[in-house]
């Protein structure tokens, strides 16, 4: 590693794969040819070696500590991203139950999850925010949970729309299943209120190729033997994620990130506070720029992770992106399905990146407002 | 990177994840904080960025060149390993056809593939080498291919037993589907004789977490819309492997390995020659040590990748592994299901590793034979 590499780095506001902690990248780099005491790269060692066993166990224990995961929940490290979970959730938890799965749609990813679920069994839109273009959460009294549902599915943070649940909806005894791909580990979460939480790693938790699943043990009983082996949660749980070769470098980097959260950040409560401070800097600019920066999400459900907004016209958006890039503020283009601007400020985005963007936004607005 | 890291490295005979070319690891290490001109790590950049587009295209083109893949074949980069392919192959190519899929079993992995296929449709064991504990290939005249079969499945190299096909069985017009996980890119292959070739990356082609699929376009028509999105080859082909976020670091490293094969090795014909030279060194010791080193596979189907053998008793095997490890010859323990010794000498195992093992085997034999 040279100082130059660090100096070259931009502020990366990409929605995922996304920015990682510099100290984590530096450790990956330092040990890439030979893990200490191992004589081989993390990409070369067997997933059944004692060295990898230790890495795997450490990652699990740190995650369990960070989220205070109760003992009756299993941690699985899988592949295939959230997209495969969109199918695995209903294949395991709905098929054969004779029940209906309820989906709460607060954005594009929840809708994609439902599209896969309908192939696997009976589903219902418990709530759909489409009428206002996914800018809000269900209001009090709007959710009529079916107490006999197989599960209720939510997407805790919608990256495209920038809408985030503030707290869990109350689903009573019905298992709450949460796609937490884009806000995993951004704050403490009461795991015991969930039946299952899943997340692809490439936003807050590692490189793409790794998917983390936290599942309550009693739900594993729903997985039937007829399921394809790789798609069966119970098979993975019984084999501690080693039924097949997992994404070993993903688990390794995930472990380093959980250590960074514990030892450098100081835990998830502190992480949440930092995320709130960062998000506030940008939302304050939106609020102070009516008619120029138009935020998408309503203020009471604004995402801590993805700040989405539009400028008065596409030309200004283009100029905004181009000038930002020259200031080393990269990856700000909104999702291709909705356009506009999206600043993804995940855990690892440093405060300097956010203040740099904030300053640019103010300056750009002052220079272009009214044009 | 320091010289120490290189000096620390052992010779890693692990069956997978497995040894990688040192020059590839060095490049990954060098650019880990910032890809040249990019300002971010390969683990941080968007899979839809122009930088990643270039990496993805380069990897595809190099693979196409190395294997002379005809234009009517698609290259897909997926996740989930061979285990997920064991299910995806019959889900896509068998379900709904009303046909039977034929499996040729030359070892443990082929048998595992069949276990998943029976869940998806009608299957048949076209040939099973179990009677002689998977030490041989089908002899001439033993294969009665059903001309109406959905496909014929083979495992070109069985890592556990160390048995490798020398050439493709003739399946006429029936698509030949090949799990080439453990001998992918070890030699030239006439791709047009296959309907589909798949391989997890973690032996010859990259880190675990990446799976490469090469599929003839007409077979994509068999994939039905009802399939879960992630499990549908047609969906991945139509989206050039970007339907969801692929394992980006896997594709990147895969690209570096294909470049190494082209530019440092000189192509697959040369790679085959080197692999034959390496394997010969070890098999010669087996042949010269009757009663001491007992090879598993019959000589006419010995794997170029995995040299499997037993010693006269478990105590000697234990001593062999322990002494080898002291000489920095690591990962030689046979698969937990069969025991014994397995020397995996994939593409990236340097000649010095093999001569080191050969010398140790001779010395160990001379010291222990007759005890």
XYZ file of C-alpha atoms in Angstrom:
742
model
C 0.000 0.000 0.000
C 1.248 3.419 -0.838
C 0.072 6.805 0.362
C -0.797 7.565 -3.230
C -3.508 4.929 -3.284
C -5.206 6.598 -0.351
C -4.849 10.046 -1.895
C -6.403 8.769 -5.121
C -9.560 7.617 -3.410
C -12.790 9.417 -4.217
C -15.855 9.788 -2.004
C -17.986 6.974 -3.318
C -21.746 7.572 -2.945
C -22.648 4.450 -4.932
C -25.755 2.596 -3.730
C -23.959 -0.728 -3.781
C -21.453 -2.197 -4.065
C -20.500 0.689 -1.849
C -17.807 2.411 0.149
C -15.939 0.321 2.727
C -13.961 1.387 5.786
C -10.441 2.318 4.722
C -8.876 0.443 7.631
C -10.679 -2.741 6.536
C -9.442 -2.389 2.965
C -5.932 -1.770 4.261
C -6.002 -4.963 6.297
C -7.334 -6.986 3.362
C -4.554 -5.529 1.257
C -1.829 -6.124 3.836
C -2.701 -9.797 4.316
C -3.722 -10.622 0.776
C -0.733 -12.794 -0.105
C -0.602 -14.541 3.222
C -2.963 -14.457 6.170
C -0.837 -14.213 9.314
C 0.406 -17.651 10.285
C -1.299 -19.251 7.325
C 1.036 -18.957 4.360
C -1.784 -18.529 1.845
C -4.298 -15.910 0.759
C -7.821 -15.775 2.175
C -8.886 -16.590 -1.403
C -6.800 -19.792 -1.378
C -7.496 -21.475 1.948
C -9.993 -24.281 2.337
C -13.351 -23.379 3.824
C -12.822 -26.411 6.071
C -9.378 -25.373 7.331
C -8.868 -24.466 10.977
C -7.838 -20.969 9.893
C -11.111 -20.400 8.086
C -13.090 -22.002 10.917
C -11.684 -19.323 13.202
C -12.551 -16.528 10.745
C -16.087 -17.873 10.322
C -16.679 -18.258 14.061
C -15.285 -14.799 14.771
C -17.598 -13.218 12.191
C -20.619 -14.975 13.686
C -19.732 -14.019 17.238
C -19.148 -10.373 16.389
C -22.459 -10.156 14.517
C -24.235 -11.839 17.427
C -22.684 -9.357 19.843
C -23.381 -6.278 17.690
C -27.072 -7.062 17.224
C -27.543 -8.903 20.551
C -28.892 -11.849 18.581
C -30.696 -14.283 20.905
C -29.448 -17.885 21.095
C -32.508 -19.240 19.310
C -31.521 -17.543 16.051
C -29.123 -19.039 13.514
C -26.721 -17.000 11.391
C -26.239 -18.236 7.816
C -23.778 -17.027 5.194
C -25.236 -17.657 1.743
C -24.851 -16.487 -1.851
C -27.178 -15.105 -4.520
C -28.029 -11.740 -2.992
C -31.436 -10.473 -1.931
C -32.840 -11.585 -5.258
C -32.349 -15.225 -4.356
C -33.813 -14.544 -0.910
C -36.914 -13.145 -2.615
C -37.499 -16.743 -3.737
C -35.990 -18.651 -0.823
C -38.169 -16.905 1.760
C -41.464 -18.109 0.253
C -39.991 -21.471 -0.828
C -39.075 -22.181 2.784
C -41.660 -20.298 4.806
C -44.765 -20.362 2.612
C -44.775 -23.453 0.371
C -46.799 -26.251 1.829
C -48.191 -24.228 4.724
C -51.545 -23.561 3.067
C -51.246 -20.023 4.446
C -50.949 -16.602 2.831
C -47.837 -14.414 2.991
C -48.398 -10.696 3.536
C -46.160 -8.119 1.879
C -45.813 -4.477 2.840
C -44.592 -2.524 -0.189
C -42.754 0.683 0.593
C -40.688 0.761 -2.601
C -39.243 -1.011 -5.607
C -37.396 -3.784 -3.805
C -40.397 -4.878 -1.794
C -42.338 -5.055 -5.048
C -39.604 -7.200 -6.580
C -39.728 -9.498 -3.551
C -43.467 -9.934 -3.992
C -43.076 -10.767 -7.697
C -41.045 -13.819 -6.727
C -43.298 -14.797 -3.830
C -46.386 -15.059 -6.041
C -44.661 -17.900 -7.889
C -44.369 -19.887 -4.676
C -47.749 -19.597 -2.992
C -50.653 -17.454 -1.894
C -49.698 -13.844 -1.234
C -51.377 -10.577 -0.339
C -50.384 -6.944 -0.544
C -50.895 -5.965 3.039
C -50.041 -2.358 2.181
C -48.779 -0.681 -0.976
C -47.366 2.837 -1.130
C -47.497 3.000 -4.918
C -50.295 5.603 -5.007
C -47.882 8.267 -3.758
C -44.924 6.833 -5.636
C -43.449 5.188 -2.547
C -42.686 8.285 -0.532
C -44.154 7.172 2.787
C -44.712 4.390 5.322
C -48.030 2.886 6.412
C -49.771 5.265 8.791
C -51.083 4.145 12.150
C -54.168 2.019 11.662
C -53.476 1.294 7.995
C -52.046 -2.184 8.620
C -54.559 -4.971 9.145
C -52.258 -7.895 9.834
C -53.837 -11.291 9.244
C -53.038 -13.218 12.443
C -52.960 -16.441 10.416
C -50.456 -15.246 7.807
C -47.357 -17.317 7.034
C -45.277 -14.195 7.581
C -45.232 -10.456 6.950
C -42.442 -9.189 4.681
C -40.995 -5.696 4.805
C -38.029 -3.947 3.211
C -36.571 -1.933 6.064
C -34.871 0.523 3.716
C -35.765 1.157 0.086
C -32.574 2.278 -1.674
C -34.272 3.569 -4.809
C -36.884 5.744 -3.114
C -34.893 6.534 0.034
C -37.644 5.427 2.415
C -36.749 3.704 5.678
C -38.830 2.166 8.437
C -38.278 4.002 11.706
C -39.346 1.014 13.777
C -40.829 -2.435 13.158
C -44.533 -2.722 12.325
C -46.356 -4.729 14.963
C -47.209 -8.112 13.460
C -48.177 -9.851 16.693
C -47.311 -13.541 16.531
C -46.888 -13.544 12.759
C -43.179 -13.842 11.886
C -41.802 -10.583 10.541
C -39.374 -11.187 7.665
C -37.177 -8.235 6.783
C -35.037 -7.456 3.762
C -32.454 -5.301 5.479
C -30.009 -5.332 2.577
C -29.429 -1.612 2.487
C -29.568 -0.694 6.161
C -28.130 -3.774 7.826
C -26.011 -2.812 10.840
C -26.769 0.902 10.443
C -28.405 0.935 13.883
C -29.403 -1.419 16.711
C -32.386 -3.638 15.914
C -34.508 -5.705 18.341
C -33.884 -9.051 16.622
C -36.421 -10.885 18.784
C -39.194 -8.923 17.044
C -38.239 -10.613 13.748
C -38.657 -14.125 12.462
C -35.921 -13.541 9.936
C -33.627 -10.749 8.739
C -31.656 -11.020 5.537
C -29.179 -8.756 3.797
C -26.880 -8.866 0.847
C -23.505 -7.639 2.025
C -22.598 -5.061 -0.597
C -23.938 -1.971 1.127
C -22.933 -2.006 4.796
C -21.423 -5.418 5.291
C -18.897 -6.522 2.693
C -18.336 -7.301 -0.965
C -21.092 -8.512 -3.290
C -21.331 -12.295 -3.341
C -22.247 -12.691 0.323
C -25.756 -12.783 1.810
C -26.354 -12.860 5.562
C -29.443 -14.546 6.989
C -30.541 -14.417 10.630
C -33.406 -16.829 11.224
C -35.330 -17.994 14.271
C -34.796 -21.707 14.768
C -38.444 -22.742 14.897
C -38.964 -21.386 11.379
C -36.413 -23.879 10.043
C -38.983 -26.612 10.618
C -40.991 -25.259 7.699
C -38.248 -26.114 5.186
C -39.262 -29.315 3.450
C -36.937 -32.060 2.243
C -38.195 -31.717 -1.331
C -36.602 -28.294 -1.653
C -33.443 -28.047 -3.743
C -30.576 -28.490 -1.283
C -29.018 -25.091 -1.801
C -32.375 -23.361 -1.349
C -33.172 -25.004 1.984
C -32.427 -22.890 5.066
C -32.508 -25.964 7.288
C -29.770 -27.642 5.258
C -27.530 -24.596 5.622
C -28.314 -24.271 9.346
C -27.586 -27.944 10.021
C -24.249 -27.557 8.254
C -23.349 -24.185 9.761
C -23.216 -22.619 6.253
C -20.702 -25.257 5.109
C -23.030 -27.523 3.119
C -21.172 -26.142 0.153
C -18.245 -23.772 -0.223
C -19.418 -20.344 0.916
C -18.050 -17.030 -0.350
C -14.989 -17.179 1.876
C -13.561 -13.743 1.109
C -17.008 -12.283 1.744
C -17.202 -13.855 5.209
C -13.654 -12.685 5.936
C -14.358 -9.073 4.963
C -17.691 -9.199 6.774
C -15.794 -10.229 9.910
C -13.394 -7.313 9.521
C -16.311 -4.909 9.115
C -18.057 -6.174 12.237
C -14.766 -5.723 14.115
C -14.511 -2.173 12.736
C -18.041 -1.510 13.998
C -17.169 -2.820 17.431
C -13.675 -1.486 17.907
C -13.409 1.638 15.779
C -17.004 2.885 15.777
C -17.981 1.628 19.217
C -21.102 -0.378 18.417
C -24.407 0.126 16.642
C -25.864 2.803 18.932
C -22.865 4.957 18.127
C -23.132 4.017 14.442
C -26.753 5.137 14.412
C -25.809 8.469 15.961
C -23.128 9.038 13.328
C -25.527 8.046 10.541
C -28.140 10.475 11.860
C -25.585 13.262 11.963
C -24.491 12.570 8.388
C -28.023 12.309 7.002
C -29.103 15.494 8.788
C -26.415 17.500 6.991
C -27.908 16.624 3.605
C -31.594 16.747 4.499
C -31.057 20.223 5.953
C -29.901 21.387 2.530
C -33.032 19.898 0.915
C -35.247 21.619 3.473
C -33.435 24.917 2.945
C -33.781 24.704 -0.847
C -37.480 24.505 -1.689
C -38.028 24.443 -5.430
C -34.410 23.551 -6.100
C -33.618 20.288 -4.323
C -36.822 18.259 -4.174
C -36.502 15.326 -1.771
C -38.488 12.207 -2.596
C -39.272 10.657 0.782
C -41.520 12.389 3.278
C -39.568 13.779 6.238
C -40.835 11.213 8.761
C -39.444 8.228 6.827
C -36.311 9.650 5.243
C -33.614 7.050 4.881
C -30.406 7.348 6.884
C -28.682 5.509 4.057
C -29.952 6.862 0.729
C -30.768 10.532 0.289
C -32.818 10.845 -2.911
C -33.778 14.095 -4.597
C -34.373 15.825 -7.897
C -33.239 19.126 -9.329
C -35.535 21.475 -11.290
C -34.645 19.887 -14.638
C -32.558 17.120 -16.220
C -29.904 19.549 -17.496
C -29.218 20.773 -13.988
C -29.054 17.168 -12.756
C -26.513 16.393 -15.446
C -24.428 19.435 -14.543
C -24.707 18.536 -10.852
C -23.348 15.029 -11.463
C -20.582 16.226 -13.723
C -19.353 18.944 -11.373
C -19.626 16.650 -8.352
C -17.468 14.095 -10.085
C -14.761 16.694 -10.675
C -14.720 17.267 -6.910
C -14.214 13.538 -6.350
C -17.843 13.082 -5.243
C -18.770 9.948 -7.222
C -21.671 7.565 -7.743
C -24.430 10.150 -7.177
C -26.632 9.242 -10.116
C -30.100 8.025 -9.089
C -31.265 4.506 -9.903
C -31.934 4.037 -13.618
C -35.604 3.312 -12.874
C -36.298 6.715 -11.271
C -33.429 9.015 -12.231
C -32.460 12.099 -10.269
C -29.778 12.136 -7.619
C -29.090 9.599 -4.912
C -26.441 10.079 -2.259
C -25.832 6.766 -0.538
C -24.179 7.478 2.783
C -23.692 4.038 4.243
C -21.868 3.323 7.502
C -18.436 3.599 5.908
C -19.006 6.979 4.235
C -16.769 9.318 6.222
C -18.107 12.585 7.590
C -15.729 14.496 5.291
C -17.479 12.965 2.293
C -20.850 14.175 3.514
C -19.676 17.662 4.453
C -17.949 17.841 1.047
C -21.207 16.949 -0.686
C -23.200 19.318 1.513
C -20.872 22.211 0.712
C -21.063 21.426 -2.989
C -24.858 21.219 -2.899
C -25.116 24.628 -1.258
C -22.651 26.190 -3.626
C -24.282 24.587 -6.700
C -27.721 25.742 -5.595
C -26.601 29.295 -4.948
C -24.971 29.427 -8.333
C -27.898 27.884 -10.257
C -31.115 28.690 -8.399
C -33.533 30.696 -10.480
C -31.768 29.895 -13.736
C 3.337 -6.092 -0.412
C 6.557 -7.152 1.213
C 9.032 -9.824 0.199
C 8.240 -11.490 3.512
C 4.691 -12.233 2.457
C 5.961 -14.135 -0.541
C 8.562 -15.976 1.508
C 5.872 -16.984 4.012
C 3.750 -18.663 1.386
C 3.345 -22.427 1.561
C 2.655 -24.809 -1.315
C -1.086 -25.150 -1.001
C -2.436 -28.504 -2.276
C -5.965 -27.780 -1.037
C -8.759 -29.105 -3.270
C -10.528 -25.777 -3.219
C -10.551 -22.951 -2.490
C -7.117 -23.483 -3.957
C -3.789 -21.983 -4.916
C -3.862 -18.908 -7.183
C -1.173 -17.458 -9.425
C 1.114 -15.269 -7.349
C 1.155 -12.531 -9.978
C -2.650 -12.363 -9.861
C -2.665 -12.062 -6.084
C -0.018 -9.368 -6.300
C -2.107 -7.335 -8.710
C -5.225 -7.699 -6.552
C -3.164 -6.543 -3.608
C -1.565 -3.629 -5.429
C -4.879 -2.212 -6.639
C -7.014 -3.088 -3.646
C -7.477 0.461 -2.330
C -7.961 2.003 -5.724
C -8.322 0.450 -9.155
C -6.193 2.482 -11.550
C -8.099 5.582 -12.623
C -11.069 4.649 -10.495
C -10.414 5.967 -7.000
C -12.189 3.085 -5.289
C -11.625 -0.585 -4.530
C -12.963 -3.334 -6.787
C -15.113 -4.269 -3.768
C -16.644 -0.774 -3.691
C -17.509 0.088 -7.277
C -20.986 -0.317 -8.702
C -21.593 -3.354 -10.892
C -23.206 -0.888 -13.315
C -20.245 1.503 -13.464
C -18.278 1.908 -16.666
C -15.173 0.637 -14.876
C -16.890 -2.592 -13.933
C -18.462 -2.908 -17.384
C -14.958 -2.945 -18.819
C -13.782 -5.557 -16.314
C -16.801 -7.745 -17.035
C -16.435 -7.487 -20.806
C -12.719 -8.187 -20.632
C -13.297 -11.326 -18.552
C -15.883 -12.588 -21.027
C -13.719 -11.900 -24.045
C -10.667 -13.591 -22.563
C -12.688 -16.671 -21.627
C -14.230 -16.756 -25.100
C -10.773 -16.560 -26.642
C -9.179 -19.148 -24.352
C -11.840 -21.790 -24.977
C -12.710 -20.673 -28.535
C -16.328 -20.400 -27.428
C -18.642 -20.168 -30.461
C -20.878 -17.105 -30.804
C -24.033 -19.084 -30.100
C -22.985 -19.688 -26.504
C -23.637 -17.268 -23.645
C -21.300 -16.761 -20.711
C -22.982 -16.182 -17.347
C -21.413 -15.235 -14.024
C -23.591 -16.548 -11.204
C -23.376 -17.404 -7.517
C -24.162 -20.447 -5.381
C -21.446 -22.819 -6.567
C -21.898 -26.161 -8.299
C -24.392 -27.149 -5.647
C -26.866 -24.572 -6.894
C -26.167 -25.658 -10.477
C -27.071 -29.224 -9.473
C -30.594 -27.839 -9.052
C -30.609 -25.117 -11.703
C -29.638 -27.510 -14.499
C -32.723 -29.737 -14.094
C -34.993 -26.805 -13.141
C -34.154 -25.137 -16.456
C -33.416 -28.022 -18.804
C -35.642 -30.836 -17.516
C -38.750 -29.431 -15.815
C -41.691 -29.298 -18.126
C -40.002 -31.160 -20.974
C -41.607 -34.496 -20.171
C -38.213 -36.036 -20.916
C -35.703 -37.943 -18.821
C -32.278 -36.613 -17.853
C -29.386 -39.085 -18.000
C -26.564 -38.925 -15.465
C -23.163 -40.553 -15.776
C -21.733 -41.072 -12.301
C -17.960 -41.280 -12.107
C -17.666 -40.095 -8.512
C -19.145 -38.347 -5.505
C -19.995 -35.018 -7.144
C -21.909 -36.574 -10.001
C -23.892 -38.520 -7.429
C -24.645 -35.310 -5.552
C -25.790 -33.692 -8.794
C -28.196 -36.560 -9.417
C -29.634 -36.296 -5.888
C -30.823 -32.788 -6.721
C -32.035 -33.667 -10.215
C -34.412 -36.362 -8.951
C -36.315 -33.610 -7.126
C -36.952 -31.801 -10.406
C -38.021 -34.488 -12.859
C -37.474 -37.902 -14.361
C -33.849 -39.049 -14.240
C -31.840 -42.122 -15.079
C -28.414 -43.382 -14.109
C -26.938 -43.860 -17.513
C -23.774 -45.278 -15.963
C -22.586 -45.655 -12.386
C -19.031 -46.492 -11.378
C -19.942 -47.215 -7.776
C -19.280 -50.969 -8.050
C -15.548 -50.332 -8.245
C -15.695 -47.373 -5.855
C -15.477 -44.822 -8.660
C -12.035 -45.641 -9.950
C -12.829 -45.744 -13.663
C -14.719 -44.272 -16.629
C -17.371 -45.975 -18.755
C -15.696 -48.399 -21.156
C -16.429 -48.355 -24.858
C -19.877 -49.743 -25.502
C -21.067 -49.308 -21.913
C -22.995 -46.108 -22.626
C -26.441 -46.520 -24.168
C -27.446 -42.912 -24.639
C -31.176 -42.373 -24.972
C -31.519 -40.181 -28.071
C -34.636 -38.612 -26.556
C -33.041 -37.613 -23.252
C -33.335 -34.019 -22.008
C -29.567 -33.995 -21.528
C -26.665 -36.150 -20.402
C -24.793 -34.908 -17.325
C -21.154 -35.667 -16.575
C -18.610 -34.463 -14.028
C -15.475 -34.011 -16.093
C -13.215 -34.300 -13.061
C -14.098 -35.908 -9.746
C -11.999 -34.196 -7.069
C -12.644 -36.732 -4.337
C -11.769 -39.852 -6.330
C -9.277 -38.214 -8.696
C -10.973 -39.513 -11.855
C -11.074 -37.351 -14.985
C -12.676 -37.801 -18.378
C -10.043 -37.908 -21.092
C -12.488 -36.805 -23.772
C -16.226 -36.169 -24.059
C -18.595 -39.141 -24.266
C -20.484 -39.152 -27.552
C -24.068 -38.157 -26.820
C -25.145 -37.494 -30.384
C -27.759 -34.759 -30.518
C -28.514 -34.942 -26.820
C -27.080 -31.880 -25.061
C -24.063 -32.768 -22.947
C -24.047 -30.859 -19.644
C -20.742 -30.845 -17.821
C -19.801 -29.958 -14.269
C -16.260 -28.822 -14.925
C -15.786 -27.222 -11.523
C -12.475 -28.841 -10.759
C -10.832 -28.964 -14.175
C -12.165 -25.821 -15.835
C -9.503 -24.192 -18.015
C -6.966 -26.950 -17.308
C -6.897 -27.814 -21.026
C -8.583 -26.925 -24.315
C -12.138 -28.226 -24.645
C -14.298 -28.451 -27.805
C -17.145 -26.311 -26.463
C -19.385 -27.045 -29.452
C -19.671 -30.639 -28.250
C -21.401 -29.387 -25.097
C -24.829 -27.947 -24.465
C -23.590 -26.407 -21.244
C -20.457 -26.269 -19.107
C -20.491 -24.959 -15.561
C -17.814 -24.462 -12.949
C -17.489 -22.943 -9.544
C -14.446 -20.707 -9.606
C -12.569 -21.778 -6.513
C -10.301 -24.364 -8.084
C -8.827 -23.001 -11.313
C -10.707 -19.795 -11.865
C -10.987 -17.486 -8.883
C -12.295 -17.112 -5.346
C -15.309 -19.002 -4.030
C -18.534 -17.084 -4.570
C -18.377 -17.095 -8.360
C -19.865 -19.696 -10.708
C -19.250 -19.612 -14.460
C -21.852 -20.985 -16.870
C -21.363 -21.436 -20.620
C -24.654 -22.323 -22.277
C -25.798 -22.811 -25.863
C -28.412 -20.217 -26.706
C -31.110 -22.587 -27.944
C -31.190 -24.266 -24.518
C -32.256 -20.987 -22.923
C -35.659 -21.471 -24.531
C -36.348 -24.282 -22.091
C -36.308 -21.931 -19.090
C -39.880 -21.196 -18.153
C -41.235 -17.941 -16.769
C -42.554 -19.678 -13.662
C -39.024 -20.340 -12.445
C -37.735 -18.210 -9.577
C -35.982 -15.272 -11.233
C -32.541 -15.964 -9.859
C -32.741 -19.608 -10.924
C -33.628 -18.864 -14.546
C -30.707 -19.004 -17.001
C -32.677 -17.036 -19.583
C -33.161 -14.153 -17.163
C -29.423 -13.991 -16.497
C -28.597 -14.274 -20.193
C -31.026 -11.524 -21.168
C -29.459 -9.253 -18.556
C -25.831 -10.209 -19.268
C -25.414 -11.483 -15.680
C -26.568 -8.115 -14.296
C -30.131 -9.033 -13.335
C -28.846 -8.709 -9.806
C -25.491 -7.704 -8.347
C -23.003 -10.428 -9.269
C -19.923 -11.351 -7.228
C -17.893 -8.451 -8.570
C -14.558 -9.314 -6.980
C -14.960 -12.858 -8.293
C -15.438 -11.636 -11.867
C -12.465 -9.303 -11.471
C -10.141 -12.036 -10.214
C -11.480 -14.433 -12.838
C -10.523 -11.862 -15.481
C -7.008 -11.578 -14.059
C -6.653 -15.365 -14.110
C -7.767 -15.627 -17.732
C -5.222 -12.932 -18.591
C -2.551 -14.906 -16.717
C -3.509 -17.980 -18.741
C -3.221 -16.050 -21.982
C -0.214 -13.886 -21.335
C 1.928 -15.713 -18.794
C 1.086 -19.342 -19.554
C 0.440 -18.953 -23.273
C -3.000 -20.494 -23.621
C -4.766 -23.715 -22.703
C -2.735 -26.082 -24.898
C 0.354 -24.962 -23.047
C -1.514 -25.157 -19.737
C -2.473 -28.753 -20.503
C 1.130 -29.629 -21.249
C 2.292 -28.131 -17.962
C -0.476 -29.929 -16.078
C 0.506 -33.235 -17.681
C 4.121 -32.705 -16.702
C 3.188 -31.903 -13.120
C 0.810 -34.854 -12.751
C 3.308 -37.267 -14.290
C 5.861 -36.462 -11.602
C 3.491 -37.654 -8.874
C 1.927 -40.609 -10.676
C 5.411 -41.913 -11.436
C 6.080 -42.105 -7.712
C 2.834 -44.036 -7.186
C 3.762 -46.459 -9.980
C 7.233 -46.897 -8.557
C 5.917 -47.583 -5.053
C 3.592 -50.617 -5.233
C 2.301 -51.573 -1.829
C 3.257 -48.226 -0.361
C 1.483 -45.500 -2.299
C -1.789 -46.945 -3.577
C -3.390 -44.713 -6.179
C -7.181 -44.689 -6.346
C -7.970 -43.989 -10.002
C -7.080 -46.458 -12.745
C -4.176 -45.217 -14.843
C -6.263 -44.456 -17.938
C -8.471 -41.922 -16.149
C -6.114 -40.382 -13.637
C -6.921 -36.766 -12.931
C -4.494 -34.056 -13.943
C -5.865 -32.000 -11.068
C -6.292 -34.262 -8.027
C -3.829 -37.053 -7.305
C -5.454 -39.361 -4.745
C -3.740 -42.199 -2.934
C -3.484 -44.112 0.301
C -0.580 -45.260 2.415
C -0.390 -48.722 4.001
C -2.071 -47.587 7.228
C -3.656 -44.562 8.914
C -0.645 -43.970 11.148
C 1.626 -43.572 8.155
C -0.910 -41.249 6.507
C -0.934 -39.135 9.644
C 2.852 -39.009 9.747
C 2.948 -38.184 6.030
C 0.617 -35.207 6.483
C 2.430 -33.946 9.532
C 5.901 -34.139 7.975
C 4.666 -32.631 4.699
C 3.228 -29.682 6.560
C 6.591 -29.020 8.210
C 8.057 -28.757 4.733
C 5.399 -26.176 3.810
C 3.469 -28.726 1.718
C -0.074 -28.019 2.921
C -3.653 -29.138 2.325
C -2.829 -32.751 1.422
C -5.461 -34.453 3.537
C -7.974 -36.458 1.482
C -11.667 -35.515 1.462
C -13.352 -36.307 4.770
C -15.638 -38.821 3.003
C -12.809 -41.082 1.779
C -9.687 -40.169 3.763
C -6.155 -40.830 2.541
C -4.059 -38.286 0.720
C -5.068 -35.907 -2.046
C -2.626 -33.644 -3.808
C -4.559 -31.032 -5.760
C -2.276 -29.619 -8.394
C -4.437 -27.081 -10.144
C -3.240 -24.733 -12.863
C -1.649 -22.323 -10.412
C 0.370 -24.908 -8.484
C 3.946 -24.118 -9.464
C 6.291 -26.839 -10.662
C 8.484 -26.303 -7.576
C 5.538 -27.292 -5.396
C 5.111 -30.546 -7.286
C 8.809 -31.418 -7.365
C 8.949 -30.586 -3.653
C 6.093 -32.995 -2.977
C 7.586 -35.628 -5.275
C 10.928 -35.467 -3.488
C 9.221 -35.697 -0.123
C 7.113 -38.678 -1.238
C 10.212 -40.561 -2.401
C 12.130 -39.756 0.735
C 9.188 -40.627 3.021
C 8.656 -43.924 1.218
C 12.298 -44.911 1.399
C 12.344 -44.130 5.077
C 9.095 -45.933 5.912
C 8.557 -48.743 3.407
C 8.400 -52.153 5.046
C 7.802 -50.740 8.523
